[in-house]
């Protein structure tokens, strides 16, 4: 099949490059031409383990086009993978979705063959039928299901594990209002043996939000229990190990720490809160998830202050990415923590294996270390991201406040505090 990918960020680049590996022809398009340039030069546009090798292997099947209309005309399927960030009030910012829908409408208007549009971007229930479809119909002057179709295919990949997740999904969700519309997608996924669920478009859109909201609930619940455990002198890691053995609960994603960040959980829970209120339901649990998450990073700084006055001290930061194995710093817990340290008069020396370049854009004035070892030469160290290399450092004689349960630090530091243990 010939497939165009709109948006070459974390989701678009993984989706396109991995689909090429299944044997299909891919055309990437993006308003950010720097990303397209990188792909043209055989380089991945985002950091994602394993992706570079798959791009190199499939380079002949992958091209880019800065003219999105040509990309539509020359393909049978288009994947929408553009960003859907939060607006100020927490609702979904649909500007990229609207603009890509207009382009798709224009392209489909110029096409003779049937075109299938697959929405991978996370969109609030109703967005496809009430926003995307009307725009495409208006721009193209064509009829849905006669000339083109739109299906929902929410994405569940985890940054840092995205290539594995693409090839080994837990399940594939397809939202479609007619069996005809999702046939090309079924064909595309025919080699995957995981469960495939076909449902209505609106239900598929909702499944993605509920999925993320539930995982975020698990984390905030673990953090609240973790805070109780910390004050009571109980190791919450041991508690969750025991509780997670209950098959109804499961141990995965059941860990306390400094809360969730990233480009998905915070904005998706916020958007679900706004949607919930719109349909007349007061979302008490959803709001509590965000409140707990908001307070969690400041606990790390409070624990540090139990050991020193921060004014004039240099505090080392290990980890800036919102999770290991990614350079994504969107809503990273390092951001509020560093802001608080600076407000308290401390100097900051930070290190991350891959995310420092992105972080420098928002914090150009803090100091960055060239190695993780350099960070240990500070007055105290805060561990923010659980990169595996932090397990190999020598924390002897150091003061360490740990947000991620790094065993070596826990064992060897002179003064050690875990945020929830
Ligand atoms: P991203 O910000 O990394 O990438 C989005 C890309 O879309 C950018 O390169 C941007 O330039 C491009 N873009 C914006 N407007 C465009 C347009 N009109 N035409 C073409 N390209 C355009 O975003 P992401 O992290 O890949 O997320 C994309 C979507 O997938 C979001 O809705 C997100 O919620 C969802 N999602 C993300 C993840 C994740 O782990 N990142 C996981 C599951 C779902």
Tab-separated table of C-alpha atoms and ligand atoms in Angstrom:
chain	number	residue	atom	x	y	z
A	1	UNK	CA	0.000	0.000	0.000
A	2	UNK	CA	1.034	3.620	-0.454
A	3	UNK	CA	0.607	5.567	2.760
A	4	UNK	CA	1.111	9.236	3.638
A	5	UNK	CA	1.884	10.243	7.211
A	6	UNK	CA	0.859	13.717	8.401
A	7	UNK	CA	3.102	14.716	11.314
A	8	UNK	CA	6.561	13.229	11.818
A	9	UNK	CA	6.815	13.578	15.600
A	10	UNK	CA	7.039	10.657	18.030
A	11	UNK	CA	3.889	8.899	16.798
A	12	UNK	CA	4.137	9.733	13.089
A	13	UNK	CA	7.777	8.784	12.632
A	14	UNK	CA	7.444	5.477	14.506
A	15	UNK	CA	4.197	4.612	12.686
A	16	UNK	CA	5.535	5.442	9.221
A	17	UNK	CA	8.969	3.876	9.582
A	18	UNK	CA	7.588	0.675	11.134
A	19	UNK	CA	4.813	0.366	8.504
A	20	UNK	CA	7.530	0.642	5.833
A	21	UNK	CA	9.156	-2.359	7.511
A	22	UNK	CA	5.895	-4.276	6.936
A	23	UNK	CA	6.523	-3.771	3.201
A	24	UNK	CA	4.572	-0.614	2.367
A	25	UNK	CA	5.577	2.644	0.688
A	26	UNK	CA	5.589	5.702	2.949
A	27	UNK	CA	5.486	9.437	2.191
A	28	UNK	CA	6.062	11.690	5.220
A	29	UNK	CA	4.790	15.246	5.287
A	30	UNK	CA	5.047	17.857	8.038
A	31	UNK	CA	4.920	21.641	8.383
A	32	UNK	CA	8.286	21.324	10.157
A	33	UNK	CA	10.536	20.875	7.129
A	34	UNK	CA	13.601	20.349	9.357
A	35	UNK	CA	12.130	16.951	10.352
A	36	UNK	CA	11.542	16.047	6.691
A	37	UNK	CA	15.130	17.070	5.895
A	38	UNK	CA	16.441	14.724	8.548
A	39	UNK	CA	14.437	11.824	7.089
A	40	UNK	CA	15.715	12.717	3.587
A	41	UNK	CA	19.232	12.395	4.995
A	42	UNK	CA	18.406	9.018	6.471
A	43	UNK	CA	18.126	10.281	10.060
A	44	UNK	CA	15.244	9.822	12.489
A	45	UNK	CA	13.550	13.121	13.460
A	46	UNK	CA	13.014	12.136	17.145
A	47	UNK	CA	15.080	10.036	19.554
A	48	UNK	CA	13.563	6.573	19.847
A	49	UNK	CA	15.642	3.425	20.520
A	50	UNK	CA	15.803	1.025	17.566
A	51	UNK	CA	14.084	3.366	15.099
A	52	UNK	CA	17.240	4.477	13.271
A	53	UNK	CA	18.088	0.908	12.248
A	54	UNK	CA	14.577	0.346	10.830
A	55	UNK	CA	14.748	3.632	8.895
A	56	UNK	CA	18.148	2.713	7.441
A	57	UNK	CA	16.887	-0.757	6.478
A	58	UNK	CA	13.772	0.622	4.736
A	59	UNK	CA	15.106	3.888	3.304
A	60	UNK	CA	14.129	2.930	-0.267
A	61	UNK	CA	10.459	2.623	0.721
A	62	UNK	CA	10.405	5.984	2.533
A	63	UNK	CA	10.236	9.469	1.015
A	64	UNK	CA	9.084	12.933	2.105
A	65	UNK	CA	7.052	15.617	0.390
A	66	UNK	CA	6.719	19.233	1.487
A	67	UNK	CA	3.637	19.432	-0.746
A	68	UNK	CA	0.926	17.619	1.246
A	69	UNK	CA	-1.528	17.629	-1.684
A	70	UNK	CA	0.906	15.585	-3.746
A	71	UNK	CA	1.375	13.249	-0.782
A	72	UNK	CA	-2.397	12.635	-0.684
A	73	UNK	CA	-2.772	12.193	-4.437
A	74	UNK	CA	0.071	9.672	-4.552
A	75	UNK	CA	-1.172	7.495	-1.673
A	76	UNK	CA	-4.241	5.398	-0.773
A	77	UNK	CA	-4.226	5.973	2.987
A	78	UNK	CA	-3.278	9.014	5.099
A	79	UNK	CA	-2.464	8.745	8.802
A	80	UNK	CA	-3.137	11.861	10.890
A	81	UNK	CA	-0.392	11.990	13.562
A	82	UNK	CA	-0.302	15.723	14.355
A	83	UNK	CA	-0.123	17.046	17.901
A	84	UNK	CA	-3.222	17.737	20.028
A	85	UNK	CA	-1.884	19.794	22.955
A	86	UNK	CA	-3.890	21.441	25.742
A	87	UNK	CA	-5.384	24.887	25.484
A	88	UNK	CA	-5.037	27.187	28.512
A	89	UNK	CA	-8.380	25.869	29.910
A	90	UNK	CA	-7.310	22.213	29.505
A	91	UNK	CA	-9.466	21.558	26.448
A	92	UNK	CA	-8.027	20.141	23.261
A	93	UNK	CA	-6.203	22.533	20.959
A	94	UNK	CA	-7.505	21.301	17.597
A	95	UNK	CA	-5.717	23.809	15.359
A	96	UNK	CA	-3.327	21.245	13.826
A	97	UNK	CA	-6.178	18.766	13.394
A	98	UNK	CA	-8.297	21.411	11.629
A	99	UNK	CA	-5.474	22.500	9.369
A	100	UNK	CA	-4.561	18.953	8.385
A	101	UNK	CA	-8.270	18.186	7.728
A	102	UNK	CA	-8.464	21.172	5.372
A	103	UNK	CA	-5.392	19.947	3.494
A	104	UNK	CA	-6.831	16.429	3.307
A	105	UNK	CA	-10.112	17.834	1.974
A	106	UNK	CA	-8.255	19.795	-0.675
A	107	UNK	CA	-6.207	16.749	-1.704
A	108	UNK	CA	-9.188	14.392	-1.777
A	109	UNK	CA	-11.059	16.962	-3.896
A	110	UNK	CA	-8.357	16.551	-6.541
A	111	UNK	CA	-8.300	12.747	-6.396
A	112	UNK	CA	-10.196	10.208	-8.466
A	113	UNK	CA	-9.531	7.143	-6.304
A	114	UNK	CA	-10.996	6.317	-2.904
A	115	UNK	CA	-8.917	7.597	0.020
A	116	UNK	CA	-8.827	6.273	3.601
A	117	UNK	CA	-7.949	8.592	6.474
A	118	UNK	CA	-6.755	7.082	9.737
A	119	UNK	CA	-6.786	9.300	12.834
A	120	UNK	CA	-3.971	8.309	15.208
A	121	UNK	CA	-3.836	11.645	17.038
A	122	UNK	CA	-5.611	11.539	20.384
A	123	UNK	CA	-8.894	13.417	19.965
A	124	UNK	CA	-11.826	13.890	22.306
A	125	UNK	CA	-14.977	11.830	21.472
A	126	UNK	CA	-16.934	13.456	18.667
A	127	UNK	CA	-13.943	15.186	17.067
A	128	UNK	CA	-13.807	12.940	14.006
A	129	UNK	CA	-17.516	13.077	13.214
A	130	UNK	CA	-18.194	16.655	14.280
A	131	UNK	CA	-14.988	18.421	13.244
A	132	UNK	CA	-12.713	16.392	10.926
A	133	UNK	CA	-15.426	14.906	8.671
A	134	UNK	CA	-17.343	18.164	8.036
A	135	UNK	CA	-14.114	20.015	7.174
A	136	UNK	CA	-13.029	17.322	4.700
A	137	UNK	CA	-16.489	17.179	3.076
A	138	UNK	CA	-16.650	20.970	2.756
A	139	UNK	CA	-13.146	21.282	1.286
A	140	UNK	CA	-13.335	18.272	-1.029
A	141	UNK	CA	-16.997	18.507	-2.145
A	142	UNK	CA	-16.953	14.721	-1.892
A	143	UNK	CA	-19.067	12.226	0.022
A	144	UNK	CA	-17.883	10.240	3.004
A	145	UNK	CA	-17.888	6.473	2.316
A	146	UNK	CA	-18.334	7.068	-1.444
A	147	UNK	CA	-15.078	8.882	-2.113
A	148	UNK	CA	-13.233	8.672	1.183
A	149	UNK	CA	-13.571	7.308	4.706
A	150	UNK	CA	-12.294	8.341	8.121
A	151	UNK	CA	-11.487	5.790	10.803
A	152	UNK	CA	-10.171	6.113	14.328
A	153	UNK	CA	-7.111	4.071	15.270
A	154	UNK	CA	-5.858	5.395	18.609
A	155	UNK	CA	-2.193	4.994	19.407
A	156	UNK	CA	-0.955	3.359	22.626
A	157	UNK	CA	2.827	3.350	22.107
A	158	UNK	CA	5.142	4.194	24.985
A	159	UNK	CA	7.974	6.552	24.119
A	160	UNK	CA	11.260	4.752	24.727
A	161	UNK	CA	9.600	1.398	23.854
A	162	UNK	CA	7.709	2.591	20.794
A	163	UNK	CA	9.290	0.265	18.231
A	164	UNK	CA	8.620	-2.791	20.386
A	165	UNK	CA	5.082	-1.532	21.034
A	166	UNK	CA	4.416	-1.073	17.305
A	167	UNK	CA	5.366	-4.664	16.496
A	168	UNK	CA	3.874	-6.191	19.690
A	169	UNK	CA	0.706	-4.235	20.501
A	170	UNK	CA	-1.527	-5.445	23.345
A	171	UNK	CA	-4.480	-4.792	21.024
A	172	UNK	CA	-5.513	-2.759	18.008
A	173	UNK	CA	-8.584	-0.555	18.332
A	174	UNK	CA	-10.408	0.490	15.181
A	175	UNK	CA	-13.305	2.940	15.278
A	176	UNK	CA	-15.413	2.870	12.151
A	177	UNK	CA	-19.046	3.411	11.314
A	178	UNK	CA	-19.106	1.085	8.290
A	179	UNK	CA	-17.292	-2.226	7.655
A	180	UNK	CA	-16.145	-0.938	4.245
A	181	UNK	CA	-14.222	1.994	5.692
A	182	UNK	CA	-11.782	0.046	7.796
A	183	UNK	CA	-10.988	-2.720	5.263
A	184	UNK	CA	-7.631	-1.182	4.176
A	185	UNK	CA	-6.624	-0.838	7.827
A	186	UNK	CA	-7.542	-4.494	8.531
A	187	UNK	CA	-5.368	-5.469	5.586
A	188	UNK	CA	-2.501	-3.340	6.900
A	189	UNK	CA	-2.689	-5.004	10.327
A	190	UNK	CA	-3.385	-8.517	9.004
A	191	UNK	CA	-0.012	-9.876	10.153
A	192	UNK	CA	-0.615	-8.810	13.796
A	193	UNK	CA	-1.898	-11.604	16.011
A	194	UNK	CA	-3.058	-9.419	18.936
A	195	UNK	CA	-6.779	-8.923	19.675
A	196	UNK	CA	-8.415	-6.439	17.287
A	197	UNK	CA	-11.497	-4.609	18.428
A	198	UNK	CA	-13.771	-2.827	15.994
A	199	UNK	CA	-16.184	-0.359	17.508
A	200	UNK	CA	-17.831	2.978	16.746
A	201	UNK	CA	-15.638	5.992	16.058
A	202	UNK	CA	-16.744	7.801	19.214
A	203	UNK	CA	-16.105	4.726	21.377
A	204	UNK	CA	-12.604	4.300	19.928
A	205	UNK	CA	-11.862	7.946	20.693
A	206	UNK	CA	-13.071	7.420	24.278
A	207	UNK	CA	-11.071	4.199	24.776
A	208	UNK	CA	-7.824	6.137	24.333
A	209	UNK	CA	-8.765	8.701	27.000
A	210	UNK	CA	-9.998	6.123	29.486
A	211	UNK	CA	-6.837	4.096	28.965
A	212	UNK	CA	-4.572	7.024	29.798
A	213	UNK	CA	-6.793	8.296	32.607
A	214	UNK	CA	-6.721	4.856	34.247
A	215	UNK	CA	-2.921	4.617	34.053
A	216	UNK	CA	-2.634	8.141	35.461
A	217	UNK	CA	-5.022	7.117	38.272
A	218	UNK	CA	-2.801	4.162	39.115
A	219	UNK	CA	0.212	6.489	39.396
A	220	UNK	CA	-1.481	9.190	41.474
A	221	UNK	CA	-2.993	6.553	43.760
A	222	UNK	CA	0.461	4.978	44.202
A	223	UNK	CA	1.901	8.401	44.996
A	224	UNK	CA	-0.711	9.254	47.597
A	225	UNK	CA	-0.185	5.882	49.283
A	226	UNK	CA	3.583	6.407	48.861
A	227	UNK	CA	3.400	9.752	50.693
A	228	UNK	CA	1.530	8.090	53.566
A	229	UNK	CA	4.105	5.271	53.644
A	230	UNK	CA	7.016	7.733	53.704
A	231	UNK	CA	5.686	9.564	56.754
A	232	UNK	CA	4.855	6.249	58.446
A	233	UNK	CA	8.335	4.808	57.805
A	234	UNK	CA	7.086	2.124	55.389
A	235	UNK	CA	8.711	1.281	52.040
A	236	UNK	CA	5.939	1.787	49.464
A	237	UNK	CA	7.888	-0.237	46.873
A	238	UNK	CA	7.516	-3.288	49.095
A	239	UNK	CA	3.842	-2.446	49.647
A	240	UNK	CA	3.103	-2.266	45.912
A	241	UNK	CA	5.103	-5.428	45.286
A	242	UNK	CA	2.786	-7.238	47.663
A	243	UNK	CA	-0.399	-5.597	46.442
A	244	UNK	CA	0.548	-6.064	42.760
A	245	UNK	CA	0.615	-9.849	43.252
A	246	UNK	CA	-3.186	-9.713	43.333
A	247	UNK	CA	-4.129	-10.786	39.798
A	248	UNK	CA	-7.014	-8.307	39.792
A	249	UNK	CA	-4.540	-5.476	40.315
A	250	UNK	CA	-1.270	-6.387	38.479
A	251	UNK	CA	2.121	-4.853	39.413
A	252	UNK	CA	2.770	-2.917	36.187
A	253	UNK	CA	2.560	0.848	36.380
A	254	UNK	CA	2.057	0.544	40.128
A	255	UNK	CA	4.974	2.527	41.514
A	256	UNK	CA	5.282	5.630	43.580
A	257	UNK	CA	7.626	8.477	42.661
A	258	UNK	CA	7.465	12.105	41.596
A	259	UNK	CA	4.470	11.778	39.336
A	260	UNK	CA	3.782	11.553	35.628
A	261	UNK	CA	4.814	13.993	32.914
A	262	UNK	CA	5.106	13.661	29.162
A	263	UNK	CA	3.020	14.733	26.250
A	264	UNK	CA	0.036	12.477	26.942
A	265	UNK	CA	-1.152	11.756	30.497
A	266	UNK	CA	-1.380	15.355	31.787
A	267	UNK	CA	-3.034	16.802	28.693
A	268	UNK	CA	-5.324	13.813	28.136
A	269	UNK	CA	-6.621	13.864	31.722
A	270	UNK	CA	-7.145	17.642	31.436
A	271	UNK	CA	-9.078	17.215	28.168
A	272	UNK	CA	-11.212	14.431	29.694
A	273	UNK	CA	-12.050	16.700	32.645
A	274	UNK	CA	-13.271	19.424	30.265
A	275	UNK	CA	-15.240	16.857	28.226
A	276	UNK	CA	-16.747	15.370	31.370
A	277	UNK	CA	-17.997	18.781	32.512
A	278	UNK	CA	-19.350	19.454	29.022
A	279	UNK	CA	-21.531	16.345	29.247
A	280	UNK	CA	-22.626	17.333	32.772
A	281	UNK	CA	-20.552	15.007	34.978
A	282	UNK	CA	-18.398	16.409	37.801
A	283	UNK	CA	-15.077	14.538	37.394
A	284	UNK	CA	-13.941	14.322	41.039
A	285	UNK	CA	-11.510	11.440	40.576
A	286	UNK	CA	-9.959	12.920	37.425
A	287	UNK	CA	-9.368	16.254	39.162
A	288	UNK	CA	-7.774	14.535	42.155
A	289	UNK	CA	-5.366	12.690	39.829
A	290	UNK	CA	-3.986	15.992	38.580
A	291	UNK	CA	-3.896	17.616	42.047
A	292	UNK	CA	-1.807	14.771	43.477
A	293	UNK	CA	0.442	14.818	40.441
A	294	UNK	CA	0.949	18.567	40.673
A	295	UNK	CA	2.107	18.427	44.307
A	296	UNK	CA	4.421	15.427	43.971
A	297	UNK	CA	7.600	17.070	42.558
A	298	UNK	CA	7.690	19.671	45.331
A	299	UNK	CA	7.962	16.823	47.867
A	300	UNK	CA	11.434	16.100	46.528
A	301	UNK	CA	12.556	19.663	47.220
A	302	UNK	CA	10.900	19.635	50.674
A	303	UNK	CA	12.836	16.473	51.551
A	304	UNK	CA	16.076	18.123	50.424
A	305	UNK	CA	15.316	21.136	52.616
A	306	UNK	CA	15.166	18.834	55.632
A	307	UNK	CA	18.927	18.450	55.129
A	308	UNK	CA	20.135	21.874	53.977
A	309	UNK	CA	19.330	25.518	53.354
A	310	UNK	CA	19.351	25.820	49.566
A	311	UNK	CA	20.576	29.412	49.260
A	312	UNK	CA	23.924	29.487	47.414
A	313	UNK	CA	24.160	25.669	47.204
A	314	UNK	CA	24.711	23.801	43.938
A	315	UNK	CA	22.181	21.047	43.413
A	316	UNK	CA	22.838	18.269	40.894
A	317	UNK	CA	19.975	17.013	38.740
A	318	UNK	CA	20.141	13.514	37.265
A	319	UNK	CA	17.602	13.211	34.439
A	320	UNK	CA	15.639	15.806	32.496
A	321	UNK	CA	13.526	13.690	30.110
A	322	UNK	CA	10.022	12.872	31.348
A	323	UNK	CA	11.017	9.186	31.304
A	324	UNK	CA	14.105	7.158	30.332
A	325	UNK	CA	14.988	6.330	26.702
A	326	UNK	CA	13.466	9.487	25.245
A	327	UNK	CA	14.546	13.074	24.587
A	328	UNK	CA	10.965	14.267	25.186
A	329	UNK	CA	10.821	16.840	27.989
A	330	UNK	CA	7.158	17.834	27.650
A	331	UNK	CA	5.768	18.315	31.183
A	332	UNK	CA	8.901	16.654	32.640
A	333	UNK	CA	8.985	16.667	36.438
A	334	UNK	CA	12.422	18.287	36.171
A	335	UNK	CA	10.766	21.543	35.083
A	336	UNK	CA	8.847	22.440	38.301
A	337	UNK	CA	11.678	21.029	40.448
A	338	UNK	CA	14.353	23.199	38.830
A	339	UNK	CA	12.055	26.255	38.955
A	340	UNK	CA	11.606	25.700	42.695
A	341	UNK	CA	15.335	25.226	43.308
A	342	UNK	CA	16.119	28.479	41.489
A	343	UNK	CA	13.374	30.307	43.433
A	344	UNK	CA	14.994	29.031	46.658
A	345	UNK	CA	18.347	30.551	45.635
A	346	UNK	CA	20.146	27.350	44.565
A	347	UNK	CA	22.407	26.887	41.532
A	348	UNK	CA	21.630	23.925	39.290
A	349	UNK	CA	23.968	21.523	37.493
A	350	UNK	CA	21.943	19.147	35.314
A	351	UNK	CA	22.618	16.069	33.205
A	352	UNK	CA	20.577	13.859	30.909
A	353	UNK	CA	21.952	11.350	28.381
A	354	UNK	CA	19.808	12.658	25.473
A	355	UNK	CA	17.417	15.416	26.563
A	356	UNK	CA	19.784	18.299	27.413
A	357	UNK	CA	19.475	19.966	23.996
A	358	UNK	CA	15.673	20.138	24.297
A	359	UNK	CA	15.907	21.275	27.922
A	360	UNK	CA	18.300	24.114	27.083
A	361	UNK	CA	15.492	25.729	25.076
A	362	UNK	CA	13.460	26.320	28.242
A	363	UNK	CA	16.323	26.625	30.741
A	364	UNK	CA	19.194	28.306	28.838
A	365	UNK	CA	20.745	29.735	32.011
A	366	UNK	CA	21.327	26.716	34.243
A	367	UNK	CA	24.587	24.766	34.021
A	368	UNK	CA	24.720	21.445	32.141
A	369	UNK	CA	27.217	18.674	32.894
A	370	UNK	CA	28.962	16.663	30.193
A	371	UNK	CA	28.793	13.454	32.246
A	372	UNK	CA	26.568	12.098	34.999
A	373	UNK	CA	29.641	11.758	37.239
A	374	UNK	CA	30.156	15.548	37.164
A	375	UNK	CA	26.710	15.973	38.748
A	376	UNK	CA	27.893	14.043	41.787
A	377	UNK	CA	30.382	16.840	42.594
A	378	UNK	CA	27.558	19.066	43.890
A	379	UNK	CA	26.195	19.744	47.407
A	380	UNK	CA	23.298	17.325	46.892
A	381	UNK	CA	21.833	15.273	44.055
A	382	UNK	CA	18.202	14.905	43.011
A	383	UNK	CA	17.293	11.885	40.852
A	384	UNK	CA	14.466	12.773	38.482
A	385	UNK	CA	14.561	10.172	35.660
A	386	UNK	CA	15.442	6.473	36.063
A	387	UNK	CA	18.027	6.199	33.262
A	388	UNK	CA	19.873	2.886	33.678
A	389	UNK	CA	23.293	4.603	33.716
A	390	UNK	CA	22.352	6.235	37.038
A	391	UNK	CA	22.415	2.739	38.556
A	392	UNK	CA	26.180	2.601	37.875
A	393	UNK	CA	27.297	5.798	39.632
A	394	UNK	CA	29.278	5.919	42.859
A	395	UNK	CA	27.022	7.693	45.360
A	396	UNK	CA	29.338	7.084	48.346
A	397	UNK	CA	29.530	10.184	50.594
A	398	UNK	CA	26.779	11.940	48.646
A	399	UNK	CA	23.490	13.432	49.733
A	400	UNK	CA	20.836	11.971	47.429
A	401	UNK	CA	17.126	12.676	47.273
A	402	UNK	CA	15.640	10.084	44.949
A	403	UNK	CA	12.407	10.390	42.994
A	404	UNK	CA	12.819	7.078	41.131
A	405	UNK	CA	14.222	4.406	43.458
A	406	UNK	CA	17.769	3.991	42.114
A	407	UNK	CA	19.070	1.018	44.101
A	408	UNK	CA	22.765	1.935	44.051
A	409	UNK	CA	22.018	5.395	45.477
A	410	UNK	CA	19.761	3.874	48.098
A	411	UNK	CA	22.498	1.477	49.158
A	412	UNK	CA	25.576	3.734	49.114
A	413	UNK	CA	24.647	7.390	49.627
A	414	UNK	CA	25.770	9.019	52.897
A	415	UNK	CA	22.374	10.666	53.306
A	416	UNK	CA	19.528	9.142	51.284
A	417	UNK	CA	15.851	9.998	51.094
A	418	UNK	CA	13.406	8.313	48.736
A	419	UNK	CA	10.352	10.385	47.910
A	420	UNK	CA	7.921	7.633	48.921
A	421	UNK	CA	10.146	5.101	50.682
B	1	LIG	P1	4.674	15.636	18.191
B	1	LIG	O1	4.487	17.026	18.676
B	1	LIG	O2	5.932	14.914	18.492
B	1	LIG	O3	4.495	15.600	16.596
B	1	LIG	C1	3.454	16.239	15.918
B	1	LIG	C2	3.971	16.636	14.544
B	1	LIG	O4	2.879	17.140	13.770
B	1	LIG	C3	5.022	17.755	14.588
B	1	LIG	O5	6.180	17.344	13.885
B	1	LIG	C4	4.328	18.929	13.893
B	1	LIG	O6	5.215	19.763	13.181
B	1	LIG	C5	3.377	18.197	12.957
B	1	LIG	N1	2.262	19.000	12.450
B	1	LIG	C6	1.515	19.932	13.089
B	1	LIG	N2	0.590	20.437	12.250
B	1	LIG	C7	0.741	19.802	11.060
B	1	LIG	C8	0.075	19.877	9.806
B	1	LIG	N3	-0.947	20.703	9.613
B	1	LIG	N4	0.489	19.080	8.800
B	1	LIG	C9	1.521	18.228	8.975
B	1	LIG	N5	2.190	18.112	10.146
B	1	LIG	C10	1.805	18.878	11.169
B	1	LIG	O7	3.413	14.830	18.714
B	1	LIG	P2	3.353	13.272	19.120
B	1	LIG	O8	3.928	13.072	20.456
B	1	LIG	O9	3.829	12.466	17.974
B	1	LIG	O10	1.769	13.096	19.269
B	1	LIG	C11	0.913	13.117	18.152
B	1	LIG	C12	-0.472	12.680	18.585
B	1	LIG	O11	-0.435	11.331	19.046
B	1	LIG	C13	-1.057	13.490	19.738
B	1	LIG	O12	-2.446	13.587	19.560
B	1	LIG	C14	-0.747	12.642	20.954
B	1	LIG	O13	-1.639	12.868	22.007
B	1	LIG	C15	-0.913	11.246	20.390
B	1	LIG	N6	-0.131	10.221	21.096
B	1	LIG	C16	1.168	10.477	21.451
B	1	LIG	C17	1.900	9.479	22.087
B	1	LIG	C18	3.323	9.737	22.523
B	1	LIG	O14	3.860	8.931	23.302
B	1	LIG	N7	3.980	10.786	22.085
B	1	LIG	C19	1.322	8.234	22.357
B	1	LIG	C20	0.014	7.998	21.949
B	1	LIG	C21	-0.704	9.002	21.314
